[in-house]
Coordinates of C-alpha atoms in Angstrom, one line a residue:
Chain O
X1 CA 142.9 230.8 138.1
X2 CA 143.2 233.3 141.0
X3 CA 140.3 234.8 143.0
X4 CA 140.2 238.6 142.6
X5 CA 139.7 240.6 145.8
X6 CA 139.4 244.4 145.9
X7 CA 139.1 246.5 149.0
X8 CA 140.9 248.5 151.6
X9 CA 144.1 247.9 153.5
X10 CA 144.6 249.8 156.7
X11 CA 146.3 250.2 160.0
X12 CA 143.8 249.8 162.7
X13 CA 143.9 251.0 166.3
X14 CA 141.3 249.2 168.2
X15 CA 140.2 249.4 171.9
X16 CA 137.9 246.9 173.5
X17 CA 137.0 246.4 177.2
X18 CA 139.8 243.8 177.3
X19 CA 142.8 245.2 175.5
X20 CA 144.0 247.6 172.9
X21 CA 146.2 247.3 169.7
X22 CA 147.8 250.1 167.7
X23 CA 148.4 250.1 163.9
X24 CA 147.4 246.5 163.5
X25 CA 146.9 245.0 160.1
X26 CA 143.4 245.7 158.9
X27 CA 141.1 246.6 156.0
X28 CA 138.4 244.7 154.1
X29 CA 140.8 243.4 151.4
X30 CA 143.1 242.0 154.1
X31 CA 140.4 240.1 156.0
X32 CA 138.7 238.8 152.8
X33 CA 142.1 237.7 151.3
X34 CA 143.5 235.9 154.3
X35 CA 140.2 234.1 154.9
X36 CA 139.7 233.0 151.3
X37 CA 143.4 232.0 151.1
X38 CA 142.6 229.0 153.4
X39 CA 140.5 227.4 150.7
X40 CA 142.3 228.2 147.5
X41 CA 144.9 230.4 145.9
X42 CA 146.3 232.5 144.6
X43 CA 144.3 235.5 145.9
X44 CA 144.7 238.4 143.5
X45 CA 144.4 241.3 145.9
X46 CA 144.0 244.9 144.5
X47 CA 144.3 247.8 146.9
X48 CA 146.5 250.7 147.9
X49 CA 148.9 251.5 150.8
X50 CA 151.5 254.1 151.6
X51 CA 155.2 253.3 151.9
X52 CA 154.7 253.3 155.7
X53 CA 152.9 250.0 155.4
X54 CA 155.0 247.5 157.4
X55 CA 157.0 244.9 155.5
X56 CA 156.0 242.2 157.9
X57 CA 152.3 242.8 157.1
X58 CA 153.2 242.2 153.4
X59 CA 154.8 238.9 154.6
X60 CA 151.6 237.9 156.5
X61 CA 149.6 238.4 153.3
X62 CA 152.2 236.5 151.1
X63 CA 152.2 233.6 153.6
X64 CA 148.4 233.3 153.0
X65 CA 148.4 232.7 149.3
X66 CA 148.0 236.4 148.5
X67 CA 149.6 237.7 145.3
X68 CA 150.7 241.3 145.8
X69 CA 151.2 242.4 142.2
X70 CA 148.0 244.3 142.3
X71 CA 148.9 246.2 145.5
X72 CA 149.7 249.9 144.7
X73 CA 152.3 251.3 147.0
X74 CA 152.2 255.1 146.9
X75 CA 155.7 256.6 147.5
X76 CA 155.6 259.2 150.3
X77 CA 152.0 258.3 150.9
X78 CA 150.4 257.3 154.2
X79 CA 148.3 254.2 154.6
X80 CA 144.6 254.4 155.5
X81 CA 144.1 254.5 159.3
X82 CA 141.1 253.7 161.3
X83 CA 140.6 253.8 165.0
X84 CA 137.6 252.5 167.0
X85 CA 136.5 251.7 170.5
X86 CA 134.1 248.9 171.4
X87 CA 131.8 249.1 174.3
X88 CA 131.2 246.4 176.9
X89 CA 128.4 245.3 174.6
X90 CA 130.6 244.6 171.6
X91 CA 127.8 245.2 169.2
X92 CA 128.3 248.9 169.9
X93 CA 131.4 250.8 168.7
X94 CA 132.5 254.4 168.3
X95 CA 134.7 255.4 165.4
X96 CA 137.4 257.6 166.9
X97 CA 139.4 258.4 163.8
X98 CA 139.2 257.8 160.0
X99 CA 142.2 259.0 158.0
X100 CA 141.7 258.0 154.4
X101 CA 145.2 259.1 153.3
X102 CA 146.2 257.2 150.1
X103 CA 142.8 255.4 150.1
X104 CA 141.1 258.7 149.3
X105 CA 142.3 258.7 145.7
X106 CA 142.3 254.9 145.3
X107 CA 141.8 254.0 141.6
X108 CA 141.7 250.2 141.3
X109 CA 143.8 249.1 138.4
X110 CA 143.5 245.4 137.6
X111 CA 146.8 243.9 136.3
X112 CA 146.4 242.0 133.1
X113 CA 147.0 238.6 134.7
X114 CA 144.1 239.2 137.1
X115 CA 141.6 240.1 134.4
X116 CA 140.7 236.5 133.5
X117 CA 139.6 235.7 137.1
X118 CA 136.2 234.1 137.2
X119 CA 135.6 234.8 140.9
X120 CA 135.5 238.4 142.1
X121 CA 135.0 239.7 145.6
X122 CA 134.3 243.4 145.9
X123 CA 135.0 244.6 149.4
X124 CA 133.2 247.6 150.8
X125 CA 134.4 250.6 148.8
X126 CA 132.6 253.3 146.7
X127 CA 130.2 251.5 144.3
X128 CA 131.6 253.7 141.5
X129 CA 135.0 252.0 142.0
X130 CA 133.4 248.6 142.3
X131 CA 131.8 249.1 138.9
X132 CA 135.2 250.3 137.6
X133 CA 136.7 247.0 138.7
X134 CA 134.0 244.9 136.9
X135 CA 134.5 247.0 133.8
X136 CA 138.1 245.9 133.6
X137 CA 137.4 242.2 134.0
X138 CA 137.2 239.9 130.9
X139 CA 134.1 237.9 131.9
X140 CA 133.8 237.1 135.6
X141 CA 131.1 234.5 136.3
X142 CA 130.7 234.9 140.0
X143 CA 130.8 238.3 141.7
X144 CA 130.3 238.8 145.4
X145 CA 129.9 242.4 146.7
X146 CA 129.7 244.1 150.1
X147 CA 128.6 247.6 150.8
X148 CA 127.5 249.8 153.8
X149 CA 125.0 252.4 155.0
X150 CA 127.3 255.2 153.8
X151 CA 127.0 254.1 150.1
X152 CA 123.4 253.0 150.4
X153 CA 122.5 256.5 151.4
X154 CA 125.1 258.6 149.5
X155 CA 125.5 256.6 146.2
X156 CA 122.3 254.8 145.8
X157 CA 122.1 255.1 142.0
X158 CA 125.6 253.7 141.4
X159 CA 124.9 251.0 143.9
X160 CA 121.7 250.0 142.1
X161 CA 123.6 249.9 138.8
X162 CA 126.2 247.6 140.4
X163 CA 123.6 245.3 141.9
X164 CA 122.5 244.3 138.4
X165 CA 126.0 242.9 137.8
X166 CA 126.6 241.0 141.0
X167 CA 125.6 237.4 141.9
X168 CA 125.7 237.8 145.7
X169 CA 125.3 240.8 147.9
X170 CA 126.5 240.5 151.5
X171 CA 125.2 243.1 153.9
X172 CA 124.1 243.2 157.5
X173 CA 120.5 243.5 158.8
X174 CA 120.4 247.2 159.3
X175 CA 121.9 247.8 155.8
X176 CA 119.2 245.5 154.3
X177 CA 116.4 247.4 156.0
X178 CA 117.9 250.7 154.8
X179 CA 118.5 249.5 151.2
X180 CA 114.9 248.2 150.9
X181 CA 113.2 250.9 153.1
X182 CA 111.5 248.1 154.8
X183 CA 111.7 247.1 158.5
X184 CA 110.7 243.4 158.0
X185 CA 113.9 241.6 157.1
X186 CA 112.2 238.9 155.0
X187 CA 110.2 241.4 153.0
X188 CA 113.4 243.6 152.6
X189 CA 115.3 240.6 151.4
X190 CA 112.8 239.7 148.7
X191 CA 112.8 243.3 147.5
X192 CA 116.6 243.4 147.3
X193 CA 116.7 240.2 145.3
X194 CA 114.4 242.0 142.8
X195 CA 117.2 244.6 142.4
X196 CA 119.5 242.2 140.7
X197 CA 121.6 239.9 142.9
X198 CA 120.7 236.2 142.6
X199 CA 121.6 235.7 146.2
X200 CA 121.5 237.9 149.2
X201 CA 123.3 237.2 152.5
X202 CA 122.2 239.1 155.6
X203 CA 124.7 238.9 158.4
X204 CA 123.2 239.2 161.9
X205 CA 126.4 239.0 164.0
X206 CA 125.7 236.9 167.1
X207 CA 122.5 235.7 165.6
X208 CA 124.0 234.0 162.5
X209 CA 123.3 234.7 158.9
X210 CA 120.5 234.3 156.4
X211 CA 120.9 233.3 152.7
X212 CA 118.1 234.3 150.4
X213 CA 117.5 233.4 146.8
X214 CA 114.3 233.5 144.7
X215 CA 113.0 230.2 146.0
X216 CA 115.1 229.5 149.1
X217 CA 115.8 230.8 152.5
X218 CA 118.6 229.3 154.6
X219 CA 119.3 230.2 158.2
X220 CA 122.9 229.6 159.5
X221 CA 123.4 229.6 163.2
X222 CA 126.1 231.7 164.9
X223 CA 128.9 229.9 166.7
X224 CA 128.4 230.1 170.5
X225 CA 131.4 232.1 171.5
X226 CA 132.0 232.7 175.2
X227 CA 134.6 235.4 174.5
X228 CA 134.7 237.9 171.7
X229 CA 138.0 239.8 171.8
X230 CA 137.6 242.0 168.7
X231 CA 134.7 242.0 166.2
X232 CA 136.7 244.0 163.7
X233 CA 136.8 242.4 160.3
X234 CA 134.3 239.6 161.1
X235 CA 132.0 240.5 158.2
X236 CA 134.9 240.7 155.7
X237 CA 136.3 237.4 157.0
X238 CA 132.8 235.9 156.4
X239 CA 132.8 237.1 152.8
X240 CA 136.3 235.7 152.3
X241 CA 135.4 232.3 153.7
X242 CA 132.2 232.2 151.6
X243 CA 133.8 233.0 148.2
X244 CA 137.0 231.1 149.0
X245 CA 135.0 227.9 149.6
X246 CA 133.0 228.4 146.4
X247 CA 136.2 229.2 144.4
X248 CA 137.8 226.0 145.7
X249 CA 134.8 223.8 145.0
X250 CA 133.7 225.6 141.7
X251 CA 130.1 224.5 142.6
X252 CA 127.6 227.3 142.5
X253 CA 124.5 225.2 143.3
X254 CA 122.2 226.4 146.1
X255 CA 123.2 223.5 148.3
X256 CA 126.9 224.4 148.0
X257 CA 126.0 228.0 148.6
X258 CA 124.6 227.0 152.0
X259 CA 127.8 225.2 152.8
X260 CA 129.8 228.3 151.8
X261 CA 127.7 230.4 154.2
X262 CA 128.6 228.1 157.0
X263 CA 132.3 228.1 156.0
X264 CA 132.2 231.9 156.0
X265 CA 130.6 231.8 159.5
X266 CA 133.3 229.4 160.7
X267 CA 136.1 231.7 159.5
X268 CA 134.3 234.7 161.1
X269 CA 134.0 232.8 164.4
X270 CA 137.8 232.4 164.5
X271 CA 138.4 236.0 163.5
X272 CA 136.9 237.5 166.6
X273 CA 138.8 235.3 169.0
X274 CA 141.9 237.6 168.9
X275 CA 142.8 241.1 167.9
X276 CA 143.2 242.1 164.3
X277 CA 144.1 239.2 162.0
X278 CA 145.9 237.3 164.7
X279 CA 143.4 234.5 165.1
X280 CA 143.2 234.1 161.3
X281 CA 146.9 233.9 160.8
X282 CA 147.5 230.5 162.2
X283 CA 144.6 228.4 161.1
X284 CA 144.7 225.4 159.0
X285 CA 142.1 223.7 156.8
X286 CA 141.6 220.9 159.4
X287 CA 140.7 223.3 162.2
X288 CA 138.3 225.1 159.8
X289 CA 136.7 221.9 158.9
X290 CA 136.3 220.9 162.5
X291 CA 134.5 224.1 163.2
X292 CA 132.3 223.4 160.2
X293 CA 131.4 220.2 161.9
X294 CA 130.5 222.0 165.1
X295 CA 128.1 224.2 163.1
X296 CA 126.5 221.0 161.8
X297 CA 126.1 219.6 165.4
X298 CA 124.8 222.9 166.6
X299 CA 121.9 223.1 164.1
X300 CA 121.0 219.6 163.3
X301 CA 117.7 218.0 164.4
X302 CA 115.8 214.9 163.3
X303 CA 113.0 214.7 160.8
Chain C
X1 CA 97.6 211.2 182.2
X2 CA 97.0 214.9 181.6
X3 CA 99.6 217.7 181.3
X4 CA 99.3 220.3 184.1
X5 CA 99.5 223.9 183.1
X6 CA 99.4 226.8 185.6
X7 CA 99.4 230.4 184.7
X8 CA 97.3 233.5 184.0
X9 CA 94.1 233.9 182.1
X10 CA 93.3 237.4 181.0
X11 CA 91.4 239.8 178.7
X12 CA 93.9 241.6 176.5
X13 CA 93.5 244.9 174.7
X14 CA 96.3 245.1 172.1
X15 CA 97.1 247.7 169.6
X16 CA 99.7 247.3 166.8
X17 CA 100.4 249.5 163.8
X18 CA 98.0 247.3 161.9
X19 CA 94.9 246.9 164.0
X20 CA 93.5 246.7 167.5
X21 CA 91.5 244.2 169.6
X22 CA 89.7 244.7 172.8
X23 CA 89.3 242.2 175.7
X24 CA 90.6 239.3 173.6
X25 CA 91.4 235.9 175.1
X26 CA 94.9 236.0 176.6
X27 CA 97.2 235.0 179.5
X28 CA 100.1 232.5 179.7
X29 CA 97.9 229.5 180.8
X30 CA 95.7 230.1 177.7
X31 CA 98.5 230.2 175.2
X32 CA 100.4 227.3 176.7
X33 CA 97.3 225.2 176.9
X34 CA 95.9 225.7 173.4
X35 CA 99.4 225.2 172.0
X36 CA 100.0 222.0 174.0
X37 CA 96.5 220.7 173.2
X38 CA 97.5 220.2 169.6
X39 CA 99.8 217.4 170.6
X40 CA 98.1 215.6 173.4
X41 CA 95.4 215.9 176.0
X42 CA 93.8 216.4 178.3
X43 CA 95.4 219.7 179.4
X44 CA 94.8 220.2 183.1
X45 CA 94.7 224.0 183.3
X46 CA 94.9 225.7 186.7
X47 CA 94.1 229.5 186.8
X48 CA 91.6 232.1 188.0
X49 CA 89.1 234.3 186.3
X50 CA 86.2 236.5 187.4
X51 CA 82.6 235.8 186.4
X52 CA 83.0 238.4 183.6
X53 CA 85.1 235.9 181.7
X54 CA 83.2 235.2 178.5
X55 CA 81.5 231.8 178.1
X56 CA 82.7 231.6 174.5
X57 CA 86.4 231.8 175.7
X58 CA 85.6 228.8 177.9
X59 CA 84.4 227.0 174.8
X60 CA 87.6 227.8 172.9
X61 CA 89.6 226.2 175.7
X62 CA 87.3 223.2 175.9
X63 CA 87.5 222.7 172.1
X64 CA 91.3 222.5 172.5
X65 CA 91.5 219.6 174.9
X66 CA 91.6 221.8 177.9
X67 CA 90.0 220.4 181.1
X68 CA 88.5 223.3 183.1
X69 CA 88.0 221.6 186.5
X70 CA 91.0 223.4 187.8
X71 CA 89.8 226.9 186.7
X72 CA 88.7 229.0 189.7
X73 CA 85.8 231.4 188.8
X74 CA 85.6 234.1 191.4
X75 CA 82.0 235.2 191.9
X76 CA 81.6 239.0 191.5
X77 CA 85.3 239.2 190.6
X78 CA 86.9 240.8 187.6
X79 CA 89.3 238.9 185.3
X80 CA 92.9 240.0 184.9
X81 CA 93.2 242.7 182.2
X82 CA 96.3 243.7 180.3
X83 CA 96.6 246.3 177.6
X84 CA 99.6 247.0 175.4
X85 CA 100.7 248.9 172.3
X86 CA 103.3 247.6 169.9
X87 CA 105.5 250.0 167.9
X88 CA 106.3 249.8 164.2
X89 CA 109.3 247.8 165.3
X90 CA 107.2 245.0 166.9
X91 CA 110.0 244.1 169.3
X92 CA 109.1 247.3 171.3
X93 CA 105.9 247.5 173.2
X94 CA 104.5 249.8 175.9
X95 CA 102.2 248.4 178.6
X96 CA 99.3 250.7 178.8
X97 CA 97.4 249.0 181.7
X98 CA 97.7 246.1 184.0
X99 CA 94.7 245.4 186.2
X100 CA 95.5 242.3 188.3
X101 CA 91.9 242.0 189.7
X102 CA 91.2 238.3 190.8
X103 CA 94.8 237.3 189.7
X104 CA 96.2 239.4 192.5
X105 CA 95.1 236.9 195.2
X106 CA 95.5 233.8 193.0
X107 CA 96.2 230.7 195.0
X108 CA 96.7 227.8 192.8
X109 CA 94.8 224.8 194.1
X110 CA 95.5 221.6 192.3
X111 CA 92.5 219.3 192.0
X112 CA 93.2 215.7 193.2
X113 CA 92.8 214.2 189.7
X114 CA 95.6 216.5 188.4
X115 CA 98.1 215.6 191.2
X116 CA 99.4 212.5 189.5
X117 CA 100.4 214.4 186.3
X118 CA 104.0 213.6 185.3
X119 CA 104.4 216.7 183.0
X120 CA 104.0 220.2 184.5
X121 CA 104.3 223.6 182.8
X122 CA 104.6 226.5 185.2
X123 CA 103.7 229.7 183.3
X124 CA 105.1 233.0 184.3
X125 CA 103.7 233.7 187.8
X126 CA 105.2 234.5 191.2
X127 CA 107.9 231.8 191.9
X128 CA 106.4 231.4 195.4
X129 CA 103.2 230.2 193.7
X130 CA 105.2 228.0 191.2
X131 CA 106.8 226.3 194.2
X132 CA 103.3 225.9 195.9
X133 CA 102.1 224.1 192.7
X134 CA 105.0 221.7 192.8
X135 CA 104.5 221.1 196.5
X136 CA 101.0 219.8 195.8
X137 CA 102.0 217.4 193.1
X138 CA 102.7 213.6 193.8
X139 CA 105.8 213.1 191.8
X140 CA 106.1 215.0 188.5
X141 CA 109.0 213.9 186.5
X142 CA 109.2 216.7 184.0
X143 CA 108.8 220.3 185.0
X144 CA 109.1 223.2 182.6
X145 CA 109.0 226.8 184.0
X146 CA 108.9 230.3 182.7
X147 CA 109.7 233.5 184.6
X148 CA 110.4 237.2 183.8
X149 CA 112.6 240.2 184.8
X150 CA 110.1 241.2 187.5
X151 CA 110.6 238.0 189.5
X152 CA 114.3 237.7 188.7
X153 CA 114.8 241.1 190.3
X154 CA 112.1 241.0 193.0
X155 CA 111.9 237.4 194.1
X156 CA 115.4 236.1 193.3
X157 CA 115.7 233.8 196.4
X158 CA 112.4 232.0 195.7
X159 CA 113.3 231.7 192.0
X160 CA 116.6 230.1 192.9
X161 CA 114.8 227.6 195.1
X162 CA 112.4 226.8 192.3
X163 CA 115.2 226.3 189.8
X164 CA 116.5 223.4 191.7
X165 CA 113.2 221.6 191.1
X166 CA 112.7 222.2 187.4
X167 CA 114.0 220.3 184.4
X168 CA 113.7 223.1 181.8
X169 CA 113.8 226.8 182.3
X170 CA 112.5 228.9 179.3
X171 CA 113.4 232.6 179.3
X172 CA 114.4 235.2 176.8
X173 CA 117.8 236.6 176.2
X174 CA 117.6 239.7 178.3
X175 CA 116.2 237.6 181.2
X176 CA 119.1 235.2 180.9
X177 CA 121.6 238.0 181.0
X178 CA 119.8 239.5 184.1
X179 CA 119.5 236.1 185.9
X180 CA 123.3 235.4 185.4
X181 CA 124.5 239.0 185.7
X182 CA 126.5 238.2 182.6
X183 CA 126.3 240.0 179.2
X184 CA 127.6 237.1 177.1
X185 CA 124.7 234.8 176.4
X186 CA 126.7 231.6 176.2
X187 CA 128.5 232.2 179.5
X188 CA 125.2 233.3 181.1
X189 CA 123.5 230.0 179.9
X190 CA 126.3 227.9 181.5
X191 CA 125.9 229.7 184.8
X192 CA 122.1 229.2 184.7
X193 CA 122.5 225.5 184.1
X194 CA 124.6 225.4 187.3
X195 CA 121.6 226.8 189.2
X196 CA 119.6 223.7 188.8
X197 CA 117.7 223.1 185.5
X198 CA 119.0 220.3 183.3
X199 CA 118.0 222.3 180.2
X200 CA 117.8 226.0 179.5
X201 CA 116.0 227.4 176.5
X202 CA 116.7 231.0 175.5
X203 CA 114.1 232.6 173.2
X204 CA 115.5 235.2 170.9
X205 CA 112.3 236.2 169.1
X206 CA 113.0 236.9 165.4
X207 CA 116.4 235.2 165.9
X208 CA 115.2 231.8 166.9
X209 CA 115.9 229.9 170.1
X210 CA 118.9 228.2 171.8
X211 CA 118.7 225.0 173.8
X212 CA 121.5 224.5 176.4
X213 CA 122.3 221.4 178.4
X214 CA 125.5 220.4 180.2
X215 CA 127.1 219.1 177.1
X216 CA 125.0 220.4 174.2
X217 CA 124.0 223.6 172.5
X218 CA 121.3 223.5 169.9
X219 CA 120.4 226.5 167.8
X220 CA 116.9 226.6 166.3
X221 CA 116.2 229.1 163.5
X222 CA 113.2 231.5 163.5
X223 CA 110.5 231.1 160.9
X224 CA 110.9 233.8 158.3
X225 CA 107.7 235.7 158.7
X226 CA 106.9 238.5 156.3
X227 CA 104.1 239.8 158.5
X228 CA 103.8 239.7 162.3
X229 CA 100.3 240.9 163.4
X230 CA 100.6 240.5 167.1
X231 CA 103.6 239.1 169.1
X232 CA 101.5 238.7 172.3
X233 CA 101.7 235.1 173.6
X234 CA 104.4 233.9 171.3
X235 CA 106.7 232.9 174.2
X236 CA 103.9 231.0 176.0
X237 CA 102.9 229.3 172.8
X238 CA 106.4 228.2 172.3
X239 CA 106.5 226.7 175.8
X240 CA 103.1 224.9 175.2
X241 CA 104.3 223.4 171.9
X242 CA 107.6 222.4 173.5
X243 CA 106.1 220.5 176.5
X244 CA 103.1 219.3 174.5
X245 CA 105.3 217.5 172.0
X246 CA 107.3 215.9 174.8
X247 CA 104.2 214.9 176.6
X248 CA 102.9 213.2 173.5
X249 CA 106.1 211.4 172.7
X250 CA 107.1 210.7 176.3
X251 CA 110.8 210.8 175.1
X252 CA 113.0 213.0 177.1
X253 CA 116.3 212.4 175.2
X254 CA 118.4 215.4 174.1
X255 CA 117.6 214.6 170.5
X256 CA 113.8 214.7 171.1
X257 CA 114.3 217.9 173.2
X258 CA 115.7 219.5 170.0
X259 CA 112.6 218.4 168.0
X260 CA 110.4 219.8 170.8
X261 CA 112.2 223.2 170.5
X262 CA 111.4 223.3 166.8
X263 CA 107.7 222.3 167.4
X264 CA 107.5 225.1 170.0
X265 CA 109.0 227.5 167.4
X266 CA 106.5 226.2 164.8
X267 CA 103.5 226.9 167.1
X268 CA 104.9 230.3 168.0
X269 CA 105.3 231.2 164.3
X270 CA 101.5 230.6 163.8
X271 CA 100.6 232.5 167.0
X272 CA 101.9 235.8 165.7
X273 CA 100.1 235.6 162.4
X274 CA 96.8 236.9 163.8
X275 CA 95.6 238.7 166.9
X276 CA 95.2 237.0 170.3
X277 CA 94.7 233.2 170.0
X278 CA 93.0 233.5 166.6
X279 CA 95.7 231.9 164.5
X280 CA 96.2 229.1 167.1
X281 CA 92.5 228.3 167.2
X282 CA 92.1 226.7 163.8
X283 CA 95.3 224.7 163.4
X284 CA 95.6 221.0 162.9
X285 CA 98.4 218.6 163.5
X286 CA 99.1 218.3 159.8
X287 CA 99.7 222.0 159.4
X288 CA 101.9 222.0 162.5
X289 CA 103.9 219.1 161.0
X290 CA 104.2 220.9 157.6
X291 CA 105.7 223.9 159.3
X292 CA 108.1 221.6 161.2
X293 CA 109.3 220.4 157.9
X294 CA 109.8 224.0 156.7
X295 CA 112.1 224.5 159.7
X296 CA 114.0 221.5 158.6
X297 CA 114.4 222.9 155.1
X298 CA 115.4 226.3 156.5
X299 CA 118.3 225.1 158.5
X300 CA 119.6 222.0 156.8
X301 CA 123.0 221.9 155.1
X302 CA 125.2 219.1 153.8
X303 CA 128.1 217.5 155.7

């Protein structure tokens, strides 16, 4: 049974202190799908593009276990475009342009063959749409969801409704603080768990990630990268690796959830090594597993 | 054989959003010594105070395995005073007052019985004085040293001379970036290792700590604290726990160094739970070891 992924597809123009790319393959659904595709397939991707979306980008997705039957192609429409510029400190970026285009009226329609999926990954889109996706599913038993400051502030009520229906919420540290109105991250996490999700993952970029459940906290290290070319998509790639590993192993225990966090971190550490999806495109399971082992070495100490 | 600790002793007035203390026991030598004293003794502490330094603070030190024969008490002199105010985000603090007093002309004189110490912890003081300490020692075989932005910028040449004589440098992330003139922390660490120290520890506060050697990187998690009352002294407490554990075990292997980083982190996690040295004062080895086990649970994942 495929893994359902819903999110954005876009053409990204990204500038960093090192280089610049134009109209590169991007969007949350893209990063999640390619990343998850290294673990298991098919990936049932639902999203929307215009008919300007390059054919070779379709090929990249197909080559990574992504089924495109759920991709809406709007005739005469323009694909979502985003442009950003990273500073020398790559944690800081300016958004130069956001053209929603066909994404503005995106209405996720789940094809019948996708509805039986048991694993669902809701990329960062309007929580109203995320709910609409869940309403169309037969009986998913594992739902992972991402969101952002924009929805936490602007669509709080819908987001709170959604959180009662998801198993794992993945957000970053500033989003967690905003969602809980609490500066202490550990307190914030406990409050968010009360809102519905069984698990909360807080991404901290170069400082790793934290996994919270009712009775557990797990701290995953960050991979020590000497060169980060382009942080775009790292968070989505993390989510894809996380759910992809769980979908492959079909084991939803806490211990396996921790492994999934490290696999997500491993995929994200590859993502930032080149522009756009380039570094993700030519991975293989062996390289992913080797990096997993490096995370083990990095964080292991004796009793 | 005792563990030599050199650094400041002071009277701290600290304000946080939660409370305020006046003229509390403080200073790098104090935090390092009390922390190290939980592992082994005696702690040979070298520092200076005025005769206004409260007798009960002497008692606190003596009760924690600290030998005071190396403590200079300047008649008619005033003890070093520091005052700071922490913001709601406890990572941000303003220094309200620094009165060096007797610390301004501190000349560390190592008593004869201390000179044979094999383990030396140089708290954050002028690198010229840190060198002076080493010059008085017979043949220390393990030297740990702390420093800060002020010396990195103002006494760079002396600091570079010192680094060739230390085994472990402990600094925070911004100090590492400044010392190496390199924004990427991993690159910065590699460059600092080239300057002399076998090991570099980078403290990242609420994000844990990194241990670097030529061929190893180890990432220690931070303890998930829901309440931080007073971050003052956490870094010194870390250093004390680190060297105290190594002094106790007399094992300088990489694997034991990793354990020492976690013991240092454990001690630091207690330190911030109350004002000044209060939380450190009534620990015992069992509680320290229990917290060490919590660090294990926090970061462990399966192969």
